Amino acid sequence: MLSRKDKEVYKAQEYVERMKLIRTIIVLIAALVLIIGGLLIALRIANTRNKEPEPTLTSSTINQQLVSCSTLTTAELTYNGLVRFSEGDIPFINQNSFSMIYTATAKAGIDVSQAETTVTDTDIIVILPACEVQEINVDSDSLEFFDERTSIFNPSKKTDVVTAINYAEDDVEAKADLDGLIDRAKSQTELIVKGLIEPISEGRNIIIHYEDSSDAILIY
């Protein structure tokens, strides 16, 4: 049989071994917690990096949508005119003259790439450049000449025709209703710009005005 002293020694050894086992278990648990925590943090960082940001409407987005149109022609006018042309001052010697009827088209619109936009929580404000006449084109096939008079020293009709077309362009600028053409171009431009922006407006009001006017057009 073990003596009392031996029993006490045995109990002490048993207690030491038990404490060692407990410390080992605590260390293992702590290490496991650290490993799991590290994995969770790594997964959260990875998900944050891979998550695509939600789209946000900005002025840049609107500008890109408008620039896709570049130069925008929104109104056209057909004009029939009469031009009387004469050059030189001595009949039959150096004077050429004729009358001409013609058909021309004039186009008006804007350069959309010059538009400026501002986006707020409630509104999209678009400042458009002034509408202007972009082109006047005289249809050469429509030219009809009468009362033609040529001269000895200036017989070429080719030069006369080229000059007559220039006269016709000047005639359009002076007599055609270009102001009305520009007004129609403005109205059409507003509708087109609204159509481009509305699908991405996210419910905002669309406010349009021109650089040459203080009147704003509010489009809901």
C-alpha positions as a Python dict, from the first residue, in 0.01 Angstrom:
ca = {
    (1, 'M'): (0, 0, 0),
    (2, 'L'): (106, 355, -75),
    (3, 'S'): (207, 567, 214),
    (4, 'R'): (33, 895, 281),
    (5, 'K'): (329, 1082, 145),
    (6, 'D'): (327, 880, -179),
    (7, 'K'): (-44, 944, -221),
    (8, 'E'): (12, 1317, -190),
    (9, 'V'): (291, 1307, -447),
    (10, 'Y'): (71, 1108, -684),
    (11, 'K'): (-215, 1355, -647),
    (12, 'A'): (19, 1646, -713),
    (13, 'Q'): (150, 1483, -1032),
    (14, 'E'): (-206, 1408, -1142),
    (15, 'Y'): (-303, 1771, -1085),
    (16, 'V'): (-4, 1897, -1285),
    (17, 'E'): (-90, 1667, -1578),
    (18, 'R'): (-452, 1781, -1571),
    (19, 'M'): (-348, 2146, -1579),
    (20, 'K'): (-113, 2081, -1871),
    (21, 'L'): (-400, 1916, -2062),
    (22, 'I'): (-631, 2210, -1990),
    (23, 'R'): (-369, 2463, -2104),
    (24, 'T'): (-316, 2262, -2425),
    (25, 'I'): (-687, 2258, -2496),
    (26, 'I'): (-713, 2635, -2432),
    (27, 'V'): (-420, 2703, -2666),
    (28, 'L'): (-576, 2486, -2938),
    (29, 'I'): (-913, 2659, -2900),
    (30, 'A'): (-750, 3003, -2916),
    (31, 'A'): (-554, 2908, -3227),
    (32, 'L'): (-871, 2775, -3391),
    (33, 'V'): (-1058, 3098, -3312),
    (34, 'L'): (-779, 3305, -3464),
    (35, 'I'): (-773, 3092, -3778),
    (36, 'I'): (-1151, 3112, -3824),
    (37, 'G'): (-1150, 3488, -3757),
    (38, 'G'): (-875, 3541, -4012),
    (39, 'L'): (-1065, 3341, -4272),
    (40, 'L'): (-1383, 3542, -4211),
    (41, 'I'): (-1197, 3872, -4245),
    (42, 'A'): (-1028, 3754, -4564),
    (43, 'L'): (-1363, 3647, -4712),
    (44, 'R'): (-1521, 3982, -4622),
    (45, 'I'): (-1235, 4175, -4788),
    (46, 'A'): (-1257, 3957, -5098),
    (47, 'N'): (-1634, 4008, -5123),
    (48, 'T'): (-1592, 4383, -5082),
    (49, 'R'): (-1334, 4398, -5362),
    (50, 'N'): (-1538, 4179, -5596),
    (51, 'K'): (-1869, 4355, -5533),
    (52, 'E'): (-1950, 4582, -5824),
    (53, 'P'): (-2046, 4938, -5720),
    (54, 'E'): (-2405, 5033, -5780),
    (55, 'P'): (-2442, 5257, -6087),
    (56, 'T'): (-2467, 5628, -6008),
    (57, 'L'): (-2607, 5883, -6251),
    (58, 'T'): (-2355, 6164, -6310),
    (59, 'S'): (-2310, 6454, -6549),
    (60, 'S'): (-2044, 6249, -6726),
    (61, 'T'): (-2299, 5974, -6794),
    (62, 'I'): (-2542, 6224, -6946),
    (63, 'N'): (-2269, 6390, -7155),
    (64, 'Q'): (-2160, 6055, -7298),
    (65, 'Q'): (-2520, 5985, -7397),
    (66, 'L'): (-2549, 6322, -7573),
    (67, 'V'): (-2207, 6313, -7740),
    (68, 'S'): (-2312, 5990, -7912),
    (69, 'C'): (-2531, 6211, -8135),
    (70, 'S'): (-2252, 6456, -8221),
    (71, 'T'): (-2388, 6714, -8468),
    (72, 'L'): (-2767, 6699, -8458),
    (73, 'T'): (-2980, 6832, -8745),
    (74, 'T'): (-3338, 6875, -8626),
    (75, 'A'): (-3513, 7094, -8886),
    (76, 'E'): (-3499, 7143, -9261),
    (77, 'L'): (-3642, 7406, -9494),
    (78, 'T'): (-3699, 7385, -9870),
    (79, 'Y'): (-3685, 7722, -10047),
    (80, 'N'): (-3762, 7810, -10407),
    (81, 'G'): (-3599, 8134, -10518),
    (82, 'L'): (-3532, 8366, -10809),
    (83, 'V'): (-3195, 8532, -10871),
    (84, 'R'): (-3110, 8790, -11137),
    (85, 'F'): (-2739, 8792, -11210),
    (86, 'S'): (-2538, 9049, -11406),
    (87, 'E'): (-2170, 9132, -11439),
    (88, 'G'): (-1986, 9373, -11667),
    (89, 'D'): (-2119, 9707, -11782),
    (90, 'I'): (-2095, 9703, -12165),
    (91, 'P'): (-2364, 9496, -12340),
    (92, 'F'): (-2230, 9236, -12586),
    (93, 'I'): (-1871, 9329, -12498),
    (94, 'N'): (-1813, 9225, -12137),
    (95, 'Q'): (-2161, 9210, -11987),
    (96, 'N'): (-2315, 8875, -11896),
    (97, 'S'): (-2656, 8849, -11736),
    (98, 'F'): (-2930, 8597, -11674),
    (99, 'S'): (-3217, 8517, -11443),
    (100, 'M'): (-3230, 8190, -11257),
    (101, 'I'): (-3483, 7999, -11051),
    (102, 'Y'): (-3359, 7739, -10809),
    (103, 'T'): (-3448, 7509, -10521),
    (104, 'A'): (-3239, 7503, -10205),
    (105, 'T'): (-3252, 7333, -9868),
    (106, 'A'): (-3140, 7482, -9538),
    (107, 'K'): (-3072, 7269, -9231),
    (108, 'A'): (-3056, 7379, -8867),
    (109, 'G'): (-2954, 7209, -8544),
    (110, 'I'): (-2688, 7202, -8274),
    (111, 'D'): (-2355, 7048, -8187),
    (112, 'V'): (-2467, 6824, -7900),
    (113, 'S'): (-2109, 6756, -7792),
    (114, 'Q'): (-2098, 7115, -7662),
    (115, 'A'): (-2387, 7057, -7420),
    (116, 'E'): (-2326, 7099, -7047),
    (117, 'T'): (-2522, 6907, -6782),
    (118, 'T'): (-2571, 6920, -6408),
    (119, 'V'): (-2729, 6637, -6208),
    (120, 'T'): (-2894, 6690, -5869),
    (121, 'D'): (-3111, 6465, -5653),
    (122, 'T'): (-3424, 6593, -5827),
    (123, 'D'): (-3320, 6750, -6159),
    (124, 'I'): (-3108, 6705, -6469),
    (125, 'I'): (-3020, 7050, -6606),
    (126, 'V'): (-2901, 7059, -6968),
    (127, 'I'): (-2749, 7372, -7124),
    (128, 'L'): (-2747, 7340, -7502),
    (129, 'P'): (-2545, 7550, -7746),
    (130, 'A'): (-2743, 7790, -7964),
    (131, 'C'): (-2930, 7636, -8255),
    (132, 'E'): (-2790, 7759, -8585),
    (133, 'V'): (-2818, 7713, -8958),
    (134, 'Q'): (-2576, 7431, -9035),
    (135, 'E'): (-2599, 7411, -9411),
    (136, 'I'): (-2750, 7577, -9717),
    (137, 'N'): (-2743, 7357, -10024),
    (138, 'V'): (-2852, 7473, -10369),
    (139, 'D'): (-2970, 7182, -10586),
    (140, 'S'): (-2775, 7221, -10908),
    (141, 'D'): (-3026, 6998, -11092),
    (142, 'S'): (-3302, 7245, -11011),
    (143, 'L'): (-3133, 7541, -11182),
    (144, 'E'): (-3329, 7692, -11469),
    (145, 'F'): (-3188, 7989, -11661),
    (146, 'F'): (-3366, 8241, -11881),
    (147, 'D'): (-3299, 8587, -12028),
    (148, 'E'): (-2937, 8480, -12081),
    (149, 'R'): (-2704, 8734, -12238),
    (150, 'T'): (-2338, 8655, -12303),
    (151, 'S'): (-2055, 8876, -12421),
    (152, 'I'): (-1763, 8847, -12660),
    (153, 'F'): (-1493, 8867, -12395),
    (154, 'N'): (-1672, 8674, -12120),
    (155, 'P'): (-1844, 8380, -12289),
    (156, 'S'): (-1797, 8113, -12021),
    (157, 'K'): (-2122, 7996, -11864),
    (158, 'K'): (-1942, 7766, -11619),
    (159, 'T'): (-1816, 8062, -11422),
    (160, 'D'): (-2162, 8216, -11441),
    (161, 'V'): (-2322, 7904, -11293),
    (162, 'V'): (-2075, 7882, -11005),
    (163, 'T'): (-2128, 8249, -10930),
    (164, 'A'): (-2504, 8209, -10961),
    (165, 'I'): (-2502, 7932, -10699),
    (166, 'N'): (-2318, 8163, -10464),
    (167, 'Y'): (-2580, 8429, -10538),
    (168, 'A'): (-2852, 8173, -10465),
    (169, 'E'): (-2700, 8091, -10127),
    (170, 'D'): (-2690, 8462, -10042),
    (171, 'D'): (-3051, 8488, -10160),
    (172, 'V'): (-3158, 8211, -9922),
    (173, 'E'): (-2984, 8382, -9630),
    (174, 'A'): (-3154, 8711, -9711),
    (175, 'K'): (-3508, 8596, -9796),
    (176, 'A'): (-3581, 8251, -9647),
    (177, 'D'): (-3745, 8223, -9305),
    (178, 'L'): (-3432, 8105, -9127),
    (179, 'D'): (-3552, 8238, -8791),
    (180, 'G'): (-3858, 8014, -8815),
    (181, 'L'): (-3631, 7726, -8914),
    (182, 'I'): (-3419, 7778, -8600),
    (183, 'D'): (-3732, 7792, -8382),
    (184, 'R'): (-3848, 7458, -8521),
    (185, 'A'): (-3499, 7315, -8470),
    (186, 'K'): (-3513, 7417, -8102),
    (187, 'S'): (-3846, 7243, -8046),
    (188, 'Q'): (-3728, 6924, -8214),
    (189, 'T'): (-3396, 6932, -8030),
    (190, 'E'): (-3573, 6949, -7694),
    (191, 'L'): (-3777, 6638, -7779),
    (192, 'I'): (-3473, 6446, -7899),
    (193, 'V'): (-3259, 6539, -7598),
    (194, 'K'): (-3543, 6441, -7365),
    (195, 'G'): (-3571, 6106, -7544),
    (196, 'L'): (-3201, 6043, -7497),
    (197, 'I'): (-3192, 6133, -7127),
    (198, 'E'): (-3529, 6013, -6997),
    (199, 'P'): (-3446, 5638, -6993),
    (200, 'I'): (-3153, 5700, -6756),
    (201, 'S'): (-3298, 5994, -6561),
    (202, 'E'): (-3411, 5779, -6267),
    (203, 'G'): (-3726, 5988, -6231),
    (204, 'R'): (-3556, 6329, -6220),
    (205, 'N'): (-3702, 6638, -6386),
    (206, 'I'): (-3529, 6727, -6713),
    (207, 'I'): (-3467, 7101, -6748),
    (208, 'I'): (-3337, 7228, -7083),
    (209, 'H'): (-3231, 7574, -7189),
    (210, 'Y'): (-3001, 7730, -7449),
    (211, 'E'): (-2690, 7942, -7407),
    (212, 'D'): (-2859, 8222, -7601),
    (213, 'S'): (-3174, 8228, -7388),
    (214, 'S'): (-3265, 8264, -7022),
    (215, 'D'): (-3593, 8077, -7071),
    (216, 'A'): (-3575, 7727, -6937),
    (217, 'I'): (-3794, 7441, -7056),
    (218, 'L'): (-3903, 7203, -6780),
    (219, 'I'): (-3982, 6855, -6909),
    (220, 'Y'): (-4133, 6610, -6662),
}
